[in-house]
């Protein structure tokens, strides 16, 4: 994340434990995911009840993995992400959006590994390029084997670093 010189680092962490998480939103979401998962490798979409996590809903986005095309489509985008990005991507395919190849690569990794991961990065595609984000990504599966939904808990925050690992797109 930030080191003593104020340099920002991208972060990818998997597997993820509660002790790895900095934000309460992520701790609550991972705890809930583990609870509804039980002894299964991944919970199904029907295991998730928004009523159980009302305080997290603004941070949650869900992405469908289309079985025939293996494309990713935003089922819903939480208002925290909409505020951070400056646009609502609900109903849109990731491969039709600018600068999403890294997200698609990480989602492919999740489909192969079937475990949660944490990512901290820069909103390089956002109209609000002063924001960075941290995302907890959780796999869901209707058959217990194939990831068919990816749930993401997003926390946006102001950039407070002096140097970046890569420059902003202008």
mmCIF file with all atom_site columns, C-alpha atoms in Angstrom:
data_model
loop_
_atom_site.group_PDB
_atom_site.id
_atom_site.type_symbol
_atom_site.label_atom_id
_atom_site.label_alt_id
_atom_site.label_comp_id
_atom_site.label_asym_id
_atom_site.label_entity_id
_atom_site.label_seq_id
_atom_site.pdbx_PDB_ins_code
_atom_site.Cartn_x
_atom_site.Cartn_y
_atom_site.Cartn_z
_atom_site.occupancy
_atom_site.B_iso_or_equiv
_atom_site.pdbx_formal_charge
_atom_site.auth_seq_id
_atom_site.auth_comp_id
_atom_site.auth_asym_id
_atom_site.auth_atom_id
_atom_site.pdbx_PDB_model_num
ATOM 1   C CA . UNK A 1 1   ? 0.000   0.000   0.000   1.00 0.00 ? 1   UNK A CA 1
ATOM 2   C CA . UNK A 1 2   ? 1.891   3.115   1.116   1.00 0.00 ? 2   UNK A CA 1
ATOM 3   C CA . UNK A 1 3   ? 5.452   2.911   2.328   1.00 0.00 ? 3   UNK A CA 1
ATOM 4   C CA . UNK A 1 4   ? 7.377   5.460   4.373   1.00 0.00 ? 4   UNK A CA 1
ATOM 5   C CA . UNK A 1 5   ? 8.264   7.447   1.229   1.00 0.00 ? 5   UNK A CA 1
ATOM 6   C CA . UNK A 1 6   ? 4.622   7.859   0.234   1.00 0.00 ? 6   UNK A CA 1
ATOM 7   C CA . UNK A 1 7   ? 4.883   5.626   -2.819  1.00 0.00 ? 7   UNK A CA 1
ATOM 8   C CA . UNK A 1 8   ? 1.665   3.830   -3.733  1.00 0.00 ? 8   UNK A CA 1
ATOM 9   C CA . UNK A 1 9   ? 1.763   0.142   -4.625  1.00 0.00 ? 9   UNK A CA 1
ATOM 10  C CA . UNK A 1 10  ? -0.874  -1.932  -6.317  1.00 0.00 ? 10  UNK A CA 1
ATOM 11  C CA . UNK A 1 11  ? -1.790  -4.946  -4.270  1.00 0.00 ? 11  UNK A CA 1
ATOM 12  C CA . UNK A 1 12  ? -3.223  -8.357  -5.091  1.00 0.00 ? 12  UNK A CA 1
ATOM 13  C CA . UNK A 1 13  ? -3.705  -10.734 -2.162  1.00 0.00 ? 13  UNK A CA 1
ATOM 14  C CA . UNK A 1 14  ? -5.066  -14.265 -2.185  1.00 0.00 ? 14  UNK A CA 1
ATOM 15  C CA . UNK A 1 15  ? -6.120  -16.186 -0.253  1.00 0.00 ? 15  UNK A CA 1
ATOM 16  C CA . UNK A 1 16  ? -7.674  -13.586 2.017   1.00 0.00 ? 16  UNK A CA 1
ATOM 17  C CA . UNK A 1 17  ? -8.087  -13.844 5.781   1.00 0.00 ? 17  UNK A CA 1
ATOM 18  C CA . UNK A 1 18  ? -9.975  -11.425 8.030   1.00 0.00 ? 18  UNK A CA 1
ATOM 19  C CA . UNK A 1 19  ? -6.649  -10.280 9.476   1.00 0.00 ? 19  UNK A CA 1
ATOM 20  C CA . UNK A 1 20  ? -5.600  -9.120  5.967   1.00 0.00 ? 20  UNK A CA 1
ATOM 21  C CA . UNK A 1 21  ? -8.471  -6.662  5.729   1.00 0.00 ? 21  UNK A CA 1
ATOM 22  C CA . UNK A 1 22  ? -8.150  -2.988  6.603   1.00 0.00 ? 22  UNK A CA 1
ATOM 23  C CA . UNK A 1 23  ? -11.756 -1.842  6.113   1.00 0.00 ? 23  UNK A CA 1
ATOM 24  C CA . UNK A 1 24  ? -14.761 -2.880  8.222   1.00 0.00 ? 24  UNK A CA 1
ATOM 25  C CA . UNK A 1 25  ? -16.864 -3.207  5.051   1.00 0.00 ? 25  UNK A CA 1
ATOM 26  C CA . UNK A 1 26  ? -14.524 -5.939  3.804   1.00 0.00 ? 26  UNK A CA 1
ATOM 27  C CA . UNK A 1 27  ? -14.358 -7.681  7.186   1.00 0.00 ? 27  UNK A CA 1
ATOM 28  C CA . UNK A 1 28  ? -18.152 -7.802  7.422   1.00 0.00 ? 28  UNK A CA 1
ATOM 29  C CA . UNK A 1 29  ? -18.537 -8.952  3.825   1.00 0.00 ? 29  UNK A CA 1
ATOM 30  C CA . UNK A 1 30  ? -15.947 -11.745 4.103   1.00 0.00 ? 30  UNK A CA 1
ATOM 31  C CA . UNK A 1 31  ? -17.469 -12.908 7.408   1.00 0.00 ? 31  UNK A CA 1
ATOM 32  C CA . UNK A 1 32  ? -20.910 -12.996 5.818   1.00 0.00 ? 32  UNK A CA 1
ATOM 33  C CA . UNK A 1 33  ? -19.610 -14.813 2.706   1.00 0.00 ? 33  UNK A CA 1
ATOM 34  C CA . UNK A 1 34  ? -17.947 -17.452 4.929   1.00 0.00 ? 34  UNK A CA 1
ATOM 35  C CA . UNK A 1 35  ? -21.152 -17.811 6.960   1.00 0.00 ? 35  UNK A CA 1
ATOM 36  C CA . UNK A 1 36  ? -23.394 -18.414 3.925   1.00 0.00 ? 36  UNK A CA 1
ATOM 37  C CA . UNK A 1 37  ? -20.758 -20.621 2.313   1.00 0.00 ? 37  UNK A CA 1
ATOM 38  C CA . UNK A 1 38  ? -20.705 -22.980 5.262   1.00 0.00 ? 38  UNK A CA 1
ATOM 39  C CA . UNK A 1 39  ? -18.862 -26.162 4.287   1.00 0.00 ? 39  UNK A CA 1
ATOM 40  C CA . UNK A 1 40  ? -19.251 -25.550 0.531   1.00 0.00 ? 40  UNK A CA 1
ATOM 41  C CA . UNK A 1 41  ? -16.354 -24.226 -1.553  1.00 0.00 ? 41  UNK A CA 1
ATOM 42  C CA . UNK A 1 42  ? -18.469 -21.203 -2.554  1.00 0.00 ? 42  UNK A CA 1
ATOM 43  C CA . UNK A 1 43  ? -21.971 -19.996 -1.712  1.00 0.00 ? 43  UNK A CA 1
ATOM 44  C CA . UNK A 1 44  ? -24.638 -19.732 -4.390  1.00 0.00 ? 44  UNK A CA 1
ATOM 45  C CA . UNK A 1 45  ? -26.491 -16.556 -5.305  1.00 0.00 ? 45  UNK A CA 1
ATOM 46  C CA . UNK A 1 46  ? -29.586 -17.910 -3.537  1.00 0.00 ? 46  UNK A CA 1
ATOM 47  C CA . UNK A 1 47  ? -27.585 -18.089 -0.286  1.00 0.00 ? 47  UNK A CA 1
ATOM 48  C CA . UNK A 1 48  ? -27.094 -14.310 -0.401  1.00 0.00 ? 48  UNK A CA 1
ATOM 49  C CA . UNK A 1 49  ? -29.878 -12.251 1.168   1.00 0.00 ? 49  UNK A CA 1
ATOM 50  C CA . UNK A 1 50  ? -29.412 -8.472  0.979   1.00 0.00 ? 50  UNK A CA 1
ATOM 51  C CA . UNK A 1 51  ? -31.553 -8.108  4.098   1.00 0.00 ? 51  UNK A CA 1
ATOM 52  C CA . UNK A 1 52  ? -28.705 -9.694  6.080   1.00 0.00 ? 52  UNK A CA 1
ATOM 53  C CA . UNK A 1 53  ? -26.198 -6.960  5.121   1.00 0.00 ? 53  UNK A CA 1
ATOM 54  C CA . UNK A 1 54  ? -28.075 -3.664  4.649   1.00 0.00 ? 54  UNK A CA 1
ATOM 55  C CA . UNK A 1 55  ? -25.080 -1.540  5.686   1.00 0.00 ? 55  UNK A CA 1
ATOM 56  C CA . UNK A 1 56  ? -22.907 -3.106  2.981   1.00 0.00 ? 56  UNK A CA 1
ATOM 57  C CA . UNK A 1 57  ? -25.224 -2.771  -0.011  1.00 0.00 ? 57  UNK A CA 1
ATOM 58  C CA . UNK A 1 58  ? -23.840 0.543   -1.271  1.00 0.00 ? 58  UNK A CA 1
ATOM 59  C CA . UNK A 1 59  ? -20.411 -1.100  -1.486  1.00 0.00 ? 59  UNK A CA 1
ATOM 60  C CA . UNK A 1 60  ? -21.516 -4.285  -3.288  1.00 0.00 ? 60  UNK A CA 1
ATOM 61  C CA . UNK A 1 61  ? -21.370 -4.915  -7.008  1.00 0.00 ? 61  UNK A CA 1
ATOM 62  C CA . UNK A 1 62  ? -22.230 -8.190  -8.699  1.00 0.00 ? 62  UNK A CA 1
ATOM 63  C CA . UNK A 1 63  ? -20.906 -9.475  -11.997 1.00 0.00 ? 63  UNK A CA 1
ATOM 64  C CA . UNK A 1 64  ? -22.457 -12.362 -13.910 1.00 0.00 ? 64  UNK A CA 1
ATOM 65  C CA . UNK A 1 65  ? -20.214 -14.812 -15.742 1.00 0.00 ? 65  UNK A CA 1
ATOM 66  C CA . UNK A 1 66  ? -22.111 -15.769 -18.868 1.00 0.00 ? 66  UNK A CA 1
ATOM 67  C CA . UNK A 1 67  ? -21.745 -19.538 -19.333 1.00 0.00 ? 67  UNK A CA 1
ATOM 68  C CA . UNK A 1 68  ? -21.643 -19.737 -23.135 1.00 0.00 ? 68  UNK A CA 1
ATOM 69  C CA . UNK A 1 69  ? -19.470 -16.719 -23.877 1.00 0.00 ? 69  UNK A CA 1
ATOM 70  C CA . UNK A 1 70  ? -17.558 -16.501 -20.552 1.00 0.00 ? 70  UNK A CA 1
ATOM 71  C CA . UNK A 1 71  ? -18.040 -12.739 -20.708 1.00 0.00 ? 71  UNK A CA 1
ATOM 72  C CA . UNK A 1 72  ? -18.521 -10.641 -17.592 1.00 0.00 ? 72  UNK A CA 1
ATOM 73  C CA . UNK A 1 73  ? -21.609 -8.465  -17.248 1.00 0.00 ? 73  UNK A CA 1
ATOM 74  C CA . UNK A 1 74  ? -22.400 -6.114  -14.387 1.00 0.00 ? 74  UNK A CA 1
ATOM 75  C CA . UNK A 1 75  ? -25.622 -7.321  -12.782 1.00 0.00 ? 75  UNK A CA 1
ATOM 76  C CA . UNK A 1 76  ? -25.579 -4.417  -10.375 1.00 0.00 ? 76  UNK A CA 1
ATOM 77  C CA . UNK A 1 77  ? -23.131 -1.751  -9.309  1.00 0.00 ? 77  UNK A CA 1
ATOM 78  C CA . UNK A 1 78  ? -23.230 -0.346  -5.794  1.00 0.00 ? 78  UNK A CA 1
ATOM 79  C CA . UNK A 1 79  ? -23.528 3.386   -5.320  1.00 0.00 ? 79  UNK A CA 1
ATOM 80  C CA . UNK A 1 80  ? -20.050 3.555   -3.723  1.00 0.00 ? 80  UNK A CA 1
ATOM 81  C CA . UNK A 1 81  ? -18.552 2.340   -7.009  1.00 0.00 ? 81  UNK A CA 1
ATOM 82  C CA . UNK A 1 82  ? -20.844 4.539   -9.110  1.00 0.00 ? 82  UNK A CA 1
ATOM 83  C CA . UNK A 1 83  ? -19.704 7.534   -7.058  1.00 0.00 ? 83  UNK A CA 1
ATOM 84  C CA . UNK A 1 84  ? -16.040 6.544   -7.426  1.00 0.00 ? 84  UNK A CA 1
ATOM 85  C CA . UNK A 1 85  ? -16.132 5.819   -11.138 1.00 0.00 ? 85  UNK A CA 1
ATOM 86  C CA . UNK A 1 86  ? -18.562 8.589   -11.974 1.00 0.00 ? 86  UNK A CA 1
ATOM 87  C CA . UNK A 1 87  ? -20.742 6.281   -14.072 1.00 0.00 ? 87  UNK A CA 1
ATOM 88  C CA . UNK A 1 88  ? -23.139 3.365   -13.528 1.00 0.00 ? 88  UNK A CA 1
ATOM 89  C CA . UNK A 1 89  ? -21.988 0.259   -15.410 1.00 0.00 ? 89  UNK A CA 1
ATOM 90  C CA . UNK A 1 90  ? -25.046 -1.856  -14.517 1.00 0.00 ? 90  UNK A CA 1
ATOM 91  C CA . UNK A 1 91  ? -26.037 -4.031  -17.490 1.00 0.00 ? 91  UNK A CA 1
ATOM 92  C CA . UNK A 1 92  ? -22.767 -3.472  -19.357 1.00 0.00 ? 92  UNK A CA 1
ATOM 93  C CA . UNK A 1 93  ? -20.086 -5.968  -20.354 1.00 0.00 ? 93  UNK A CA 1
ATOM 94  C CA . UNK A 1 94  ? -16.624 -5.417  -18.922 1.00 0.00 ? 94  UNK A CA 1
ATOM 95  C CA . UNK A 1 95  ? -14.927 -6.061  -22.259 1.00 0.00 ? 95  UNK A CA 1
ATOM 96  C CA . UNK A 1 96  ? -16.846 -3.126  -23.759 1.00 0.00 ? 96  UNK A CA 1
ATOM 97  C CA . UNK A 1 97  ? -15.573 -0.684  -21.133 1.00 0.00 ? 97  UNK A CA 1
ATOM 98  C CA . UNK A 1 98  ? -12.268 1.177   -21.331 1.00 0.00 ? 98  UNK A CA 1
ATOM 99  C CA . UNK A 1 99  ? -9.227  0.011   -19.350 1.00 0.00 ? 99  UNK A CA 1
ATOM 100 C CA . UNK A 1 100 ? -10.871 -3.115  -17.894 1.00 0.00 ? 100 UNK A CA 1
ATOM 101 C CA . UNK A 1 101 ? -8.381  -5.730  -19.134 1.00 0.00 ? 101 UNK A CA 1
ATOM 102 C CA . UNK A 1 102 ? -6.731  -5.947  -15.695 1.00 0.00 ? 102 UNK A CA 1
ATOM 103 C CA . UNK A 1 103 ? -10.090 -6.517  -14.012 1.00 0.00 ? 103 UNK A CA 1
ATOM 104 C CA . UNK A 1 104 ? -10.941 -9.214  -16.558 1.00 0.00 ? 104 UNK A CA 1
ATOM 105 C CA . UNK A 1 105 ? -7.576  -10.929 -15.929 1.00 0.00 ? 105 UNK A CA 1
ATOM 106 C CA . UNK A 1 106 ? -8.239  -10.968 -12.181 1.00 0.00 ? 106 UNK A CA 1
ATOM 107 C CA . UNK A 1 107 ? -11.768 -12.319 -12.716 1.00 0.00 ? 107 UNK A CA 1
ATOM 108 C CA . UNK A 1 108 ? -10.341 -15.069 -14.943 1.00 0.00 ? 108 UNK A CA 1
ATOM 109 C CA . UNK A 1 109 ? -7.888  -15.885 -12.143 1.00 0.00 ? 109 UNK A CA 1
ATOM 110 C CA . UNK A 1 110 ? -10.796 -16.134 -9.689  1.00 0.00 ? 110 UNK A CA 1
ATOM 111 C CA . UNK A 1 111 ? -12.768 -18.449 -11.970 1.00 0.00 ? 111 UNK A CA 1
ATOM 112 C CA . UNK A 1 112 ? -9.751  -20.736 -12.165 1.00 0.00 ? 112 UNK A CA 1
ATOM 113 C CA . UNK A 1 113 ? -8.804  -20.617 -8.462  1.00 0.00 ? 113 UNK A CA 1
ATOM 114 C CA . UNK A 1 114 ? -12.302 -20.267 -6.934  1.00 0.00 ? 114 UNK A CA 1
ATOM 115 C CA . UNK A 1 115 ? -11.132 -18.274 -3.902  1.00 0.00 ? 115 UNK A CA 1
ATOM 116 C CA . UNK A 1 116 ? -11.591 -14.671 -2.765  1.00 0.00 ? 116 UNK A CA 1
ATOM 117 C CA . UNK A 1 117 ? -8.950  -12.064 -3.465  1.00 0.00 ? 117 UNK A CA 1
ATOM 118 C CA . UNK A 1 118 ? -8.242  -8.521  -2.361  1.00 0.00 ? 118 UNK A CA 1
ATOM 119 C CA . UNK A 1 119 ? -7.106  -5.852  -4.783  1.00 0.00 ? 119 UNK A CA 1
ATOM 120 C CA . UNK A 1 120 ? -6.055  -2.299  -4.132  1.00 0.00 ? 120 UNK A CA 1
ATOM 121 C CA . UNK A 1 121 ? -5.552  -0.038  -7.106  1.00 0.00 ? 121 UNK A CA 1
ATOM 122 C CA . UNK A 1 122 ? -6.154  3.206   -8.869  1.00 0.00 ? 122 UNK A CA 1
ATOM 123 C CA . UNK A 1 123 ? -9.369  4.274   -10.592 1.00 0.00 ? 123 UNK A CA 1
ATOM 124 C CA . UNK A 1 124 ? -7.527  4.873   -13.861 1.00 0.00 ? 124 UNK A CA 1
ATOM 125 C CA . UNK A 1 125 ? -10.816 4.637   -15.776 1.00 0.00 ? 125 UNK A CA 1
ATOM 126 C CA . UNK A 1 126 ? -12.640 7.036   -13.451 1.00 0.00 ? 126 UNK A CA 1
ATOM 127 C CA . UNK A 1 127 ? -13.598 10.609  -14.170 1.00 0.00 ? 127 UNK A CA 1
ATOM 128 C CA . UNK A 1 128 ? -12.529 11.175  -10.547 1.00 0.00 ? 128 UNK A CA 1
ATOM 129 C CA . UNK A 1 129 ? -8.880  10.252  -10.920 1.00 0.00 ? 129 UNK A CA 1
ATOM 130 C CA . UNK A 1 130 ? -8.029  11.500  -7.426  1.00 0.00 ? 130 UNK A CA 1
ATOM 131 C CA . UNK A 1 131 ? -9.669  8.387   -5.985  1.00 0.00 ? 131 UNK A CA 1
ATOM 132 C CA . UNK A 1 132 ? -8.193  4.966   -5.393  1.00 0.00 ? 132 UNK A CA 1
ATOM 133 C CA . UNK A 1 133 ? -10.040 1.854   -4.311  1.00 0.00 ? 133 UNK A CA 1
ATOM 134 C CA . UNK A 1 134 ? -9.769  -1.395  -2.449  1.00 0.00 ? 134 UNK A CA 1
ATOM 135 C CA . UNK A 1 135 ? -11.952 -4.296  -3.590  1.00 0.00 ? 135 UNK A CA 1
ATOM 136 C CA . UNK A 1 136 ? -12.709 -7.615  -1.934  1.00 0.00 ? 136 UNK A CA 1
ATOM 137 C CA . UNK A 1 137 ? -13.811 -10.055 -4.647  1.00 0.00 ? 137 UNK A CA 1
ATOM 138 C CA . UNK A 1 138 ? -15.825 -13.147 -3.737  1.00 0.00 ? 138 UNK A CA 1
ATOM 139 C CA . UNK A 1 139 ? -16.820 -16.102 -5.956  1.00 0.00 ? 139 UNK A CA 1
ATOM 140 C CA . UNK A 1 140 ? -20.349 -17.514 -6.048  1.00 0.00 ? 140 UNK A CA 1
ATOM 141 C CA . UNK A 1 141 ? -21.385 -20.782 -7.680  1.00 0.00 ? 141 UNK A CA 1
ATOM 142 C CA . UNK A 1 142 ? -24.766 -22.375 -8.296  1.00 0.00 ? 142 UNK A CA 1
ATOM 143 C CA . UNK A 1 143 ? -23.234 -25.849 -8.736  1.00 0.00 ? 143 UNK A CA 1
ATOM 144 C CA . UNK A 1 144 ? -20.366 -25.567 -6.230  1.00 0.00 ? 144 UNK A CA 1
ATOM 145 C CA . UNK A 1 145 ? -17.778 -25.918 -9.007  1.00 0.00 ? 145 UNK A CA 1
ATOM 146 C CA . UNK A 1 146 ? -18.202 -23.182 -11.619 1.00 0.00 ? 146 UNK A CA 1
ATOM 147 C CA . UNK A 1 147 ? -17.948 -19.522 -10.644 1.00 0.00 ? 147 UNK A CA 1
ATOM 148 C CA . UNK A 1 148 ? -21.015 -17.880 -12.161 1.00 0.00 ? 148 UNK A CA 1
ATOM 149 C CA . UNK A 1 149 ? -21.190 -14.658 -10.109 1.00 0.00 ? 149 UNK A CA 1
ATOM 150 C CA . UNK A 1 150 ? -18.462 -12.464 -8.677  1.00 0.00 ? 150 UNK A CA 1
ATOM 151 C CA . UNK A 1 151 ? -19.400 -10.200 -5.794  1.00 0.00 ? 151 UNK A CA 1
ATOM 152 C CA . UNK A 1 152 ? -17.177 -7.219  -5.119  1.00 0.00 ? 152 UNK A CA 1
ATOM 153 C CA . UNK A 1 153 ? -17.100 -5.049  -2.025  1.00 0.00 ? 153 UNK A CA 1
ATOM 154 C CA . UNK A 1 154 ? -15.558 -1.678  -2.946  1.00 0.00 ? 154 UNK A CA 1
ATOM 155 C CA . UNK A 1 155 ? -14.170 1.027   -0.701  1.00 0.00 ? 155 UNK A CA 1
ATOM 156 C CA . UNK A 1 156 ? -13.121 4.278   -2.394  1.00 0.00 ? 156 UNK A CA 1
ATOM 157 C CA . UNK A 1 157 ? -10.676 6.675   -0.791  1.00 0.00 ? 157 UNK A CA 1
ATOM 158 C CA . UNK A 1 158 ? -8.735  9.805   -1.599  1.00 0.00 ? 158 UNK A CA 1
ATOM 159 C CA . UNK A 1 159 ? -5.249  9.306   -2.948  1.00 0.00 ? 159 UNK A CA 1
ATOM 160 C CA . UNK A 1 160 ? -2.730  10.532  -0.413  1.00 0.00 ? 160 UNK A CA 1
ATOM 161 C CA . UNK A 1 161 ? 0.518   9.516   -2.050  1.00 0.00 ? 161 UNK A CA 1
ATOM 162 C CA . UNK A 1 162 ? 3.103   11.545  -3.891  1.00 0.00 ? 162 UNK A CA 1
ATOM 163 C CA . UNK A 1 163 ? 4.183   9.023   -6.504  1.00 0.00 ? 163 UNK A CA 1
ATOM 164 C CA . UNK A 1 164 ? 2.245   6.359   -8.354  1.00 0.00 ? 164 UNK A CA 1
ATOM 165 C CA . UNK A 1 165 ? 3.321   3.041   -9.726  1.00 0.00 ? 165 UNK A CA 1
ATOM 166 C CA . UNK A 1 166 ? 1.956   4.101   -13.092 1.00 0.00 ? 166 UNK A CA 1
ATOM 167 C CA . UNK A 1 167 ? 0.650   7.416   -14.420 1.00 0.00 ? 167 UNK A CA 1
ATOM 168 C CA . UNK A 1 168 ? -2.993  8.382   -14.681 1.00 0.00 ? 168 UNK A CA 1
ATOM 169 C CA . UNK A 1 169 ? -4.678  8.242   -18.043 1.00 0.00 ? 169 UNK A CA 1
ATOM 170 C CA . UNK A 1 170 ? -5.427  11.838  -19.064 1.00 0.00 ? 170 UNK A CA 1
#
